[in-house]
PDB file of C-alpha atoms and ligand atoms in Angstrom:
ATOM      1  CA  UNK A1309      76.662  94.917  85.369  1.00 76.00           C
ATOM      2  CA  UNK A1310      79.681  92.737  86.053  1.00 91.00           C
ATOM      3  CA  UNK A1311      82.454  92.858  83.425  1.00 91.00           C
ATOM      4  CA  UNK A1312      85.579  90.819  82.723  1.00 90.00           C
ATOM      5  CA  UNK A1313      87.503  93.187  85.017  1.00 93.00           C
ATOM      6  CA  UNK A1314      84.942  94.083  87.660  1.00 89.00           C
ATOM      7  CA  UNK A1315      82.665  91.577  89.425  1.00 86.00           C
ATOM      8  CA  UNK A1316      80.579  94.179  91.302  1.00 88.00           C
ATOM      9  CA  UNK A1317      76.818  94.311  90.856  1.00 89.00           C
ATOM     10  CA  UNK A1318      75.018  97.407  89.604  1.00 90.00           C
ATOM     11  CA  UNK A1319      74.491  99.654  92.616  1.00 94.00           C
ATOM     12  CA  UNK A1320      77.610  98.409  94.406  1.00 95.00           C
ATOM     13  CA  UNK A1321      79.540 101.620  93.656  1.00 97.00           C
ATOM     14  CA  UNK A1322      78.766 105.050  95.078  1.00 98.00           C
ATOM     15  CA  UNK A1323      78.277 108.037  92.749  1.00 98.00           C
ATOM     16  CA  UNK A1324      81.850 109.129  93.498  1.00 98.00           C
ATOM     17  CA  UNK A1325      84.881 106.818  93.308  1.00 98.00           C
ATOM     18  CA  UNK A1326      88.372 107.689  94.527  1.00 98.00           C
ATOM     19  CA  UNK A1327      91.093 105.954  92.492  1.00 98.00           C
ATOM     20  CA  UNK A1328      94.613 105.383  93.810  1.00 96.00           C
ATOM     21  CA  UNK A1329      96.932 103.423  91.515  1.00 95.00           C
ATOM     22  CA  UNK A1330      97.853 100.774  94.064  1.00 92.00           C
ATOM     23  CA  UNK A1331      95.302  98.127  95.209  1.00 93.00           C
ATOM     24  CA  UNK A1332      96.919  98.049  98.662  1.00 92.00           C
ATOM     25  CA  UNK A1333      96.369 101.776  98.917  1.00 92.00           C
ATOM     26  CA  UNK A1334      92.696 101.262  98.031  1.00 95.00           C
ATOM     27  CA  UNK A1335      92.453  98.779 100.912  1.00 94.00           C
ATOM     28  CA  UNK A1336      94.269 101.171 103.264  1.00 94.00           C
ATOM     29  CA  UNK A1337      91.923 104.044 102.343  1.00 95.00           C
ATOM     30  CA  UNK A1338      88.861 101.829 102.856  1.00 96.00           C
ATOM     31  CA  UNK A1339      90.114 100.637 106.240  1.00 95.00           C
ATOM     32  CA  UNK A1340      91.398 103.971 107.585  1.00 95.00           C
ATOM     33  CA  UNK A1341      89.142 106.629 106.055  1.00 96.00           C
ATOM     34  CA  UNK A1342      85.761 105.009 105.275  1.00 98.00           C
ATOM     35  CA  UNK A1343      83.141 103.628 107.633  1.00 97.00           C
ATOM     36  CA  UNK A1344      81.450 100.268 107.013  1.00 97.00           C
ATOM     37  CA  UNK A1345      83.562  99.633 103.896  1.00 97.00           C
ATOM     38  CA  UNK A1346      82.811  96.404 102.035  1.00 97.00           C
ATOM     39  CA  UNK A1347      84.791  94.815  99.215  1.00 97.00           C
ATOM     40  CA  UNK A1348      82.862  95.061  95.917  1.00 95.00           C
ATOM     41  CA  UNK A1349      85.577  94.000  93.445  1.00 93.00           C
ATOM     42  CA  UNK A1350      88.746  91.938  93.611  1.00 90.00           C
ATOM     43  CA  UNK A1351      89.236  90.788  90.006  1.00 86.00           C
ATOM     44  CA  UNK A1352      93.018  90.736  89.284  1.00 94.00           C
ATOM     45  CA  UNK A1353      93.506  92.099  92.807  1.00 89.00           C
ATOM     46  CA  UNK A1354      92.092  95.470  91.717  1.00 94.00           C
ATOM     47  CA  UNK A1355      90.330  96.017  95.000  1.00 95.00           C
ATOM     48  CA  UNK A1356      87.215  98.171  95.112  1.00 97.00           C
ATOM     49  CA  UNK A1357      85.368  99.115  98.303  1.00 98.00           C
ATOM     50  CA  UNK A1358      82.222 101.057  99.080  1.00 98.00           C
ATOM     51  CA  UNK A1359      81.598 102.637 102.457  1.00 98.00           C
ATOM     52  CA  UNK A1360      80.662 106.026 103.841  1.00 98.00           C
ATOM     53  CA  UNK A1361      82.578 109.172 104.769  1.00 98.00           C
ATOM     54  CA  UNK A1362      80.748 111.513 107.146  1.00 97.00           C
ATOM     55  CA  UNK A1363      77.612 109.531 106.337  1.00 97.00           C
ATOM     56  CA  UNK A1364      77.893 109.943 102.536  1.00 97.00           C
ATOM     57  CA  UNK A1365      78.459 106.845 100.341  1.00 98.00           C
ATOM     58  CA  UNK A1366      81.924 106.897  98.732  1.00 98.00           C
ATOM     59  CA  UNK A1367      83.819 104.170  96.854  1.00 98.00           C
ATOM     60  CA  UNK A1368      87.516 103.603  96.387  1.00 98.00           C
ATOM     61  CA  UNK A1369      88.990 101.368  93.701  1.00 98.00           C
ATOM     62  CA  UNK A1370      92.521 100.956  92.369  1.00 97.00           C
ATOM     63  CA  UNK A1371      93.276 102.024  88.791  1.00 98.00           C
ATOM     64  CA  UNK A1372      96.518 100.110  88.288  1.00 97.00           C
ATOM     65  CA  UNK A1373      99.450 101.955  86.695  1.00 97.00           C
ATOM     66  CA  UNK A1374      99.312 103.814  83.392  1.00 98.00           C
ATOM     67  CA  UNK A1375      96.688 105.045  80.988  1.00 98.00           C
ATOM     68  CA  UNK A1376      95.531 101.768  79.390  1.00 97.00           C
ATOM     69  CA  UNK A1377      94.795 100.457  82.882  1.00 97.00           C
ATOM     70  CA  UNK A1378      92.894 103.471  84.236  1.00 98.00           C
ATOM     71  CA  UNK A1379      91.092 103.751  80.875  1.00 97.00           C
ATOM     72  CA  UNK A1380      89.557 100.276  81.285  1.00 97.00           C
ATOM     73  CA  UNK A1381      88.482 100.711  84.895  1.00 98.00           C
ATOM     74  CA  UNK A1382      87.166 104.263  84.524  1.00 98.00           C
ATOM     75  CA  UNK A1383      85.270 103.390  81.307  1.00 98.00           C
ATOM     76  CA  UNK A1384      83.499 100.552  83.079  1.00 97.00           C
ATOM     77  CA  UNK A1385      82.716 102.608  86.186  1.00 98.00           C
ATOM     78  CA  UNK A1386      81.207 105.409  84.085  1.00 98.00           C
ATOM     79  CA  UNK A1387      79.340 103.270  81.562  1.00 97.00           C
ATOM     80  CA  UNK A1388      78.336 100.096  83.439  1.00 97.00           C
ATOM     81  CA  UNK A1389      78.169 101.078  87.123  1.00 97.00           C
ATOM     82  CA  UNK A1390      76.480 104.518  86.986  1.00 96.00           C
ATOM     83  CA  UNK A1391      79.476 106.285  88.537  1.00 98.00           C
ATOM     84  CA  UNK A1392      79.343 110.082  88.025  1.00 98.00           C
ATOM     85  CA  UNK A1393      82.633 111.307  89.507  1.00 98.00           C
ATOM     86  CA  UNK A1394      86.114 109.795  89.611  1.00 98.00           C
ATOM     87  CA  UNK A1395      88.807 111.479  91.681  1.00 98.00           C
ATOM     88  CA  UNK A1396      92.269 110.049  91.077  1.00 98.00           C
ATOM     89  CA  UNK A1397      94.412 110.186  94.232  1.00 98.00           C
ATOM     90  CA  UNK A1398      97.993 109.445  93.233  1.00 96.00           C
ATOM     91  CA  UNK A1399     101.574 110.564  93.383  1.00 96.00           C
ATOM     92  CA  UNK A1400     103.549 112.670  90.926  1.00 97.00           C
ATOM     93  CA  UNK A1401     107.023 113.993  90.251  1.00 97.00           C
ATOM     94  CA  UNK A1402     107.348 117.788  90.253  1.00 98.00           C
ATOM     95  CA  UNK A1403     108.951 119.473  87.234  1.00 98.00           C
ATOM     96  CA  UNK A1404     108.324 123.004  88.499  1.00 98.00           C
ATOM     97  CA  UNK A1405     110.596 125.078  90.762  1.00 97.00           C
ATOM     98  CA  UNK A1406     107.552 126.459  92.601  1.00 97.00           C
ATOM     99  CA  UNK A1407     106.109 123.011  93.422  1.00 98.00           C
ATOM    100  CA  UNK A1408     108.065 121.298  96.232  1.00 96.00           C
ATOM    101  CA  UNK A1409     107.787 117.714  97.478  1.00 95.00           C
ATOM    102  CA  UNK A1410     105.005 117.155 100.062  1.00 92.00           C
ATOM    103  CA  UNK A1411     102.716 119.627  98.267  1.00 94.00           C
ATOM    104  CA  UNK A1412      99.604 118.636  96.348  1.00 96.00           C
ATOM    105  CA  UNK A1413      99.059 119.109  92.601  1.00 98.00           C
ATOM    106  CA  UNK A1414      95.654 119.238  90.930  1.00 98.00           C
ATOM    107  CA  UNK A1415      95.682 118.707  87.169  1.00 98.00           C
ATOM    108  CA  UNK A1416      93.487 121.394  85.626  1.00 98.00           C
ATOM    109  CA  UNK A1417      94.681 120.058  82.295  1.00 98.00           C
ATOM    110  CA  UNK A1418      96.573 116.906  81.392  1.00 98.00           C
ATOM    111  CA  UNK A1419      99.006 116.962  78.494  1.00 98.00           C
ATOM    112  CA  UNK A1420     100.334 113.596  77.431  1.00 97.00           C
ATOM    113  CA  UNK A1421     103.101 111.740  75.631  1.00 96.00           C
ATOM    114  CA  UNK A1422     100.563 109.007  74.854  1.00 96.00           C
ATOM    115  CA  UNK A1423      98.704 108.499  71.586  1.00 93.00           C
ATOM    116  CA  UNK A1424      95.576 107.725  73.597  1.00 91.00           C
ATOM    117  CA  UNK A1425      93.935 110.902  72.307  1.00 89.00           C
ATOM    118  CA  UNK A1426      94.051 109.410  68.795  1.00 91.00           C
ATOM    119  CA  UNK A1427      91.590 106.706  69.859  1.00 90.00           C
ATOM    120  CA  UNK A1428      88.864 109.335  69.595  1.00 92.00           C
ATOM    121  CA  UNK A1429      89.609 110.088  65.883  1.00 93.00           C
ATOM    122  CA  UNK A1430      89.352 113.838  66.315  1.00 94.00           C
ATOM    123  CA  UNK A1431      90.464 116.238  63.620  1.00 94.00           C
ATOM    124  CA  UNK A1432      92.858 118.188  65.872  1.00 93.00           C
ATOM    125  CA  UNK A1433      94.624 118.130  69.256  1.00 92.00           C
ATOM    126  CA  UNK A1434      92.165 117.531  72.092  1.00 95.00           C
ATOM    127  CA  UNK A1435      92.808 119.386  75.381  1.00 97.00           C
ATOM    128  CA  UNK A1436      92.209 116.982  78.250  1.00 98.00           C
ATOM    129  CA  UNK A1437      90.828 119.014  81.163  1.00 98.00           C
ATOM    130  CA  UNK A1438      89.338 118.207  84.544  1.00 98.00           C
ATOM    131  CA  UNK A1439      85.751 118.835  85.528  1.00 98.00           C
ATOM    132  CA  UNK A1440      85.413 122.472  86.564  1.00 98.00           C
ATOM    133  CA  UNK A1441      82.768 121.585  89.146  1.00 97.00           C
ATOM    134  CA  UNK A1442      85.095 119.108  90.863  1.00 98.00           C
ATOM    135  CA  UNK A1443      87.995 121.547  90.726  1.00 98.00           C
ATOM    136  CA  UNK A1444      85.939 124.377  92.207  1.00 98.00           C
ATOM    137  CA  UNK A1445      84.666 122.128  95.005  1.00 98.00           C
ATOM    138  CA  UNK A1446      88.198 120.851  95.691  1.00 98.00           C
ATOM    139  CA  UNK A1447      89.537 124.397  95.998  1.00 98.00           C
ATOM    140  CA  UNK A1448      86.733 125.360  98.376  1.00 98.00           C
ATOM    141  CA  UNK A1449      87.630 122.303 100.476  1.00 98.00           C
ATOM    142  CA  UNK A1450      91.351 123.185 100.326  1.00 98.00           C
ATOM    143  CA  UNK A1451      90.434 126.565 101.766  1.00 98.00           C
ATOM    144  CA  UNK A1452      88.326 125.046 104.559  1.00 97.00           C
ATOM    145  CA  UNK A1453      91.088 122.554 105.403  1.00 97.00           C
ATOM    146  CA  UNK A1454      93.724 125.345 105.403  1.00 97.00           C
ATOM    147  CA  UNK A1455      95.604 123.519 102.640  1.00 96.00           C
ATOM    148  CA  UNK A1456      95.388 126.199  99.968  1.00 94.00           C
ATOM    149  CA  UNK A1457      99.048 127.249 100.337  1.00 96.00           C
ATOM    150  CA  UNK A1458     100.242 123.763  99.463  1.00 95.00           C
ATOM    151  CA  UNK A1459      97.820 123.005  96.615  1.00 97.00           C
ATOM    152  CA  UNK A1460      98.983 123.885  93.083  1.00 98.00           C
ATOM    153  CA  UNK A1461      96.595 123.875  90.129  1.00 98.00           C
ATOM    154  CA  UNK A1462      97.726 123.715  86.514  1.00 98.00           C
ATOM    155  CA  UNK A1463      98.754 121.602  83.569  1.00 98.00           C
ATOM    156  CA  UNK A1464     100.333 118.215  84.301  1.00 98.00           C
ATOM    157  CA  UNK A1465     101.923 115.605  82.045  1.00 98.00           C
ATOM    158  CA  UNK A1466     100.504 112.095  81.804  1.00 98.00           C
ATOM    159  CA  UNK A1467     103.511 110.097  80.665  1.00 97.00           C
ATOM    160  CA  UNK A1468     103.502 106.650  79.092  1.00 95.00           C
ATOM    161  CA  UNK A1469     107.087 105.748  79.921  1.00 93.00           C
ATOM    162  CA  UNK A1470     108.324 106.120  83.502  1.00 93.00           C
ATOM    163  CA  UNK A1471     111.847 105.152  82.407  1.00 93.00           C
ATOM    164  CA  UNK A1472     111.665 107.338  79.294  1.00 89.00           C
ATOM    165  CA  UNK A1473     111.579 110.577  81.274  1.00 91.00           C
ATOM    166  CA  UNK A1474     114.967 111.954  80.199  1.00 94.00           C
ATOM    167  CA  UNK A1475     116.404 115.246  81.550  1.00 95.00           C
ATOM    168  CA  UNK A1476     115.804 116.829  78.111  1.00 96.00           C
ATOM    169  CA  UNK A1477     112.173 115.770  78.043  1.00 96.00           C
ATOM    170  CA  UNK A1478     111.626 117.005  81.601  1.00 97.00           C
ATOM    171  CA  UNK A1479     113.182 120.381  80.708  1.00 97.00           C
ATOM    172  CA  UNK A1480     110.960 120.762  77.642  1.00 97.00           C
ATOM    173  CA  UNK A1481     107.704 120.165  79.519  1.00 98.00           C
ATOM    174  CA  UNK A1482     108.938 122.245  82.454  1.00 98.00           C
ATOM    175  CA  UNK A1483     109.609 125.121  80.046  1.00 98.00           C
ATOM    176  CA  UNK A1484     105.905 124.959  79.081  1.00 98.00           C
ATOM    177  CA  UNK A1485     105.051 125.692  82.742  1.00 98.00           C
ATOM    178  CA  UNK A1486     103.784 122.206  83.519  1.00 98.00           C
ATOM    179  CA  UNK A1487     103.686 121.366  87.212  1.00 98.00           C
ATOM    180  CA  UNK A1488     104.342 117.640  87.455  1.00 98.00           C
ATOM    181  CA  UNK A1489     104.435 114.237  85.753  1.00 98.00           C
ATOM    182  CA  UNK A1490     102.164 111.295  86.525  1.00 98.00           C
ATOM    183  CA  UNK A1491     100.794 108.516  84.333  1.00 98.00           C
ATOM    184  CA  UNK A1492      96.968 108.410  84.306  1.00 98.00           C
ATOM    185  CA  UNK A1493      95.119 111.755  84.261  1.00 98.00           C
ATOM    186  CA  UNK A1494      94.849 112.382  80.495  1.00 98.00           C
ATOM    187  CA  UNK A1495      93.088 109.074  79.813  1.00 98.00           C
ATOM    188  CA  UNK A1496      90.796 109.561  82.803  1.00 98.00           C
ATOM    189  CA  UNK A1497      89.849 113.090  81.698  1.00 98.00           C
ATOM    190  CA  UNK A1498      89.147 111.969  78.123  1.00 98.00           C
ATOM    191  CA  UNK A1499      87.041 109.027  79.270  1.00 97.00           C
ATOM    192  CA  UNK A1500      85.033 111.317  81.540  1.00 98.00           C
ATOM    193  CA  UNK A1501      84.444 113.807  78.725  1.00 98.00           C
ATOM    194  CA  UNK A1502      83.406 111.092  76.259  1.00 97.00           C
ATOM    195  CA  UNK A1503      81.000 109.658  78.847  1.00 98.00           C
ATOM    196  CA  UNK A1504      79.577 113.091  79.807  1.00 98.00           C
ATOM    197  CA  UNK A1505      80.820 112.508  83.373  1.00 98.00           C
ATOM    198  CA  UNK A1506      83.302 114.144  85.761  1.00 98.00           C
ATOM    199  CA  UNK A1507      86.941 113.600  86.749  1.00 98.00           C
ATOM    200  CA  UNK A1508      89.695 115.240  88.769  1.00 98.00           C
ATOM    201  CA  UNK A1509      93.300 114.218  89.405  1.00 98.00           C
ATOM    202  CA  UNK A1510      94.819 115.120  92.797  1.00 98.00           C
ATOM    203  CA  UNK A1511      98.420 114.032  93.421  1.00 97.00           C
ATOM    204  CA  UNK A1512     100.909 114.244  96.249  1.00 96.00           C
ATOM    205  CA  UNK A1513     104.370 115.338  95.062  1.00 96.00           C
ATOM    206  CA  UNK A1514     106.565 112.369  95.995  1.00 95.00           C
ATOM    207  CA  UNK A1515     109.692 113.323  93.996  1.00 96.00           C
ATOM    208  CA  UNK A1516     111.238 116.441  92.512  1.00 97.00           C
ATOM    209  CA  UNK A1517     112.565 115.680  89.061  1.00 97.00           C
ATOM    210  CA  UNK A1518     114.534 118.955  88.768  1.00 96.00           C
ATOM    211  CA  UNK A1519     116.529 118.650  92.014  1.00 93.00           C
ATOM    212  CA  UNK A1520     116.322 114.922  92.851  1.00 93.00           C
ATOM    213  CA  UNK A1521     114.604 115.404  96.211  1.00 92.00           C
ATOM    214  CA  UNK A1522     112.199 112.655  97.290  1.00 92.00           C
ATOM    215  CA  UNK A1523     110.131 111.858 100.349  1.00 88.00           C
ATOM    216  CA  UNK A1524     110.893 109.298 103.010  1.00 83.00           C
ATOM    217  CA  UNK A1525     108.125 106.765 103.630  1.00 78.00           C
ATOM    218  CA  UNK A1526     106.999 108.598 106.784  1.00 75.00           C
ATOM    219  CA  UNK A1527     106.813 111.895 104.910  1.00 76.00           C
ATOM    220  CA  UNK A1528     104.890 110.234 102.075  1.00 73.00           C
ATOM    221  CA  UNK A1529     102.303 109.171 104.614  1.00 68.00           C
ATOM    222  CA  UNK A1530     101.775 112.743 105.822  1.00 65.00           C
ATOM    223  CA  UNK A1531     101.407 114.156 102.293  1.00 67.00           C
ATOM    224  CA  UNK A1532      99.061 111.320 101.459  1.00 89.00           C
ATOM    225  CA  UNK A1533      96.826 112.221 104.410  1.00 91.00           C
ATOM    226  CA  UNK A1534      96.442 115.842 103.203  1.00 92.00           C
ATOM    227  CA  UNK A1535      95.510 114.626  99.712  1.00 95.00           C
ATOM    228  CA  UNK A1536      93.015 112.087 101.070  1.00 96.00           C
ATOM    229  CA  UNK A1537      91.272 114.607 103.316  1.00 96.00           C
ATOM    230  CA  UNK A1538      90.998 116.945 100.339  1.00 97.00           C
ATOM    231  CA  UNK A1539      89.616 114.220  98.038  1.00 98.00           C
ATOM    232  CA  UNK A1540      87.143 112.890 100.610  1.00 98.00           C
ATOM    233  CA  UNK A1541      85.862 116.348 101.561  1.00 98.00           C
ATOM    234  CA  UNK A1542      85.456 117.082  97.840  1.00 98.00           C
ATOM    235  CA  UNK A1543      83.478 113.851  97.383  1.00 98.00           C
ATOM    236  CA  UNK A1544      81.179 114.772 100.286  1.00 97.00           C
ATOM    237  CA  UNK A1545      80.752 118.380  99.113  1.00 97.00           C
ATOM    238  CA  UNK A1546      79.387 117.076  95.780  1.00 95.00           C
ATOM    239  CA  UNK A1547      76.318 115.884  97.681  1.00 90.00           C
ATOM    240  CA  UNK A1548      75.580 119.335  99.162  1.00 76.00           C
TER     241      UNK A1548
HETATM  242  N1  HPA B1906     106.890 109.988  86.681  1.00 61.85           N
HETATM  243  C1  HPA B1906     105.672 109.457  86.534  1.00 61.85           C
HETATM  244  N2  HPA B1906     104.856 109.215  87.538  1.00 61.85           N
HETATM  245  C2  HPA B1906     105.298 109.500  88.773  1.00 61.85           C
HETATM  246  C3  HPA B1906     106.550 110.046  89.002  1.00 61.85           C
HETATM  247  C4  HPA B1906     107.381 110.298  87.894  1.00 61.85           C
HETATM  248  O1  HPA B1906     108.502 110.787  88.032  1.00 61.85           O
HETATM  249  N3  HPA B1906     106.689 110.223  90.355  1.00 61.85           N
HETATM  250  C5  HPA B1906     105.542 109.780  90.914  1.00 61.85           C
HETATM  251  N4  HPA B1906     104.699 109.357  89.969  1.00 61.85           N
END
């Protein structure tokens, strides 16, 4: 069913959707990783494509930046387009001495500075976690792809304010053994749970917030390729 934000028809999306933040990245993924990709949404430039990877239907659609944005698009994909699995494929800033730039972080849990959890009117603090099935499949794929040494799994922080990430705040979350900061996973995980569906956040570490290191554009490309192979193999393994 088309919505105000998504003009696709029912059946236009595959069961599994990969979600980068950037619409141009969605286009790049469709053109370089999928076969026979066709554009299924372009409302507000939030490009969505459906094609196949190794013969299995897979979609890719941008989420935009931040939790209100991914919350809208993921809600609609889960509730109005019969999507079962959303795998976010983004970037993050490491806040952990054991997680260097170029590596890949999977958010087993997503803590947050956002009040988005309060939208669910729960009598306590909800723990936003990924789908265990997706995580298990992703780790099996990491093993097969010989990527296990550079994939870190743990708690991440979904932040609401990119420019509000002060050194003190970074130190506090780092001291709680969090791995990295990004801006979307907690809302995605909560939407998936409320819909009875599945979500996973996989991120390339593009910056290190403890030592200031960051990737060049060429290096970003390489890290991005590892993450994409992992996400696509995970999507395909869900069909087996
Ligand atoms: N904060 C939030 N999101 C990010 C960052 C960051 O430092 N780096 C890449 N994505």
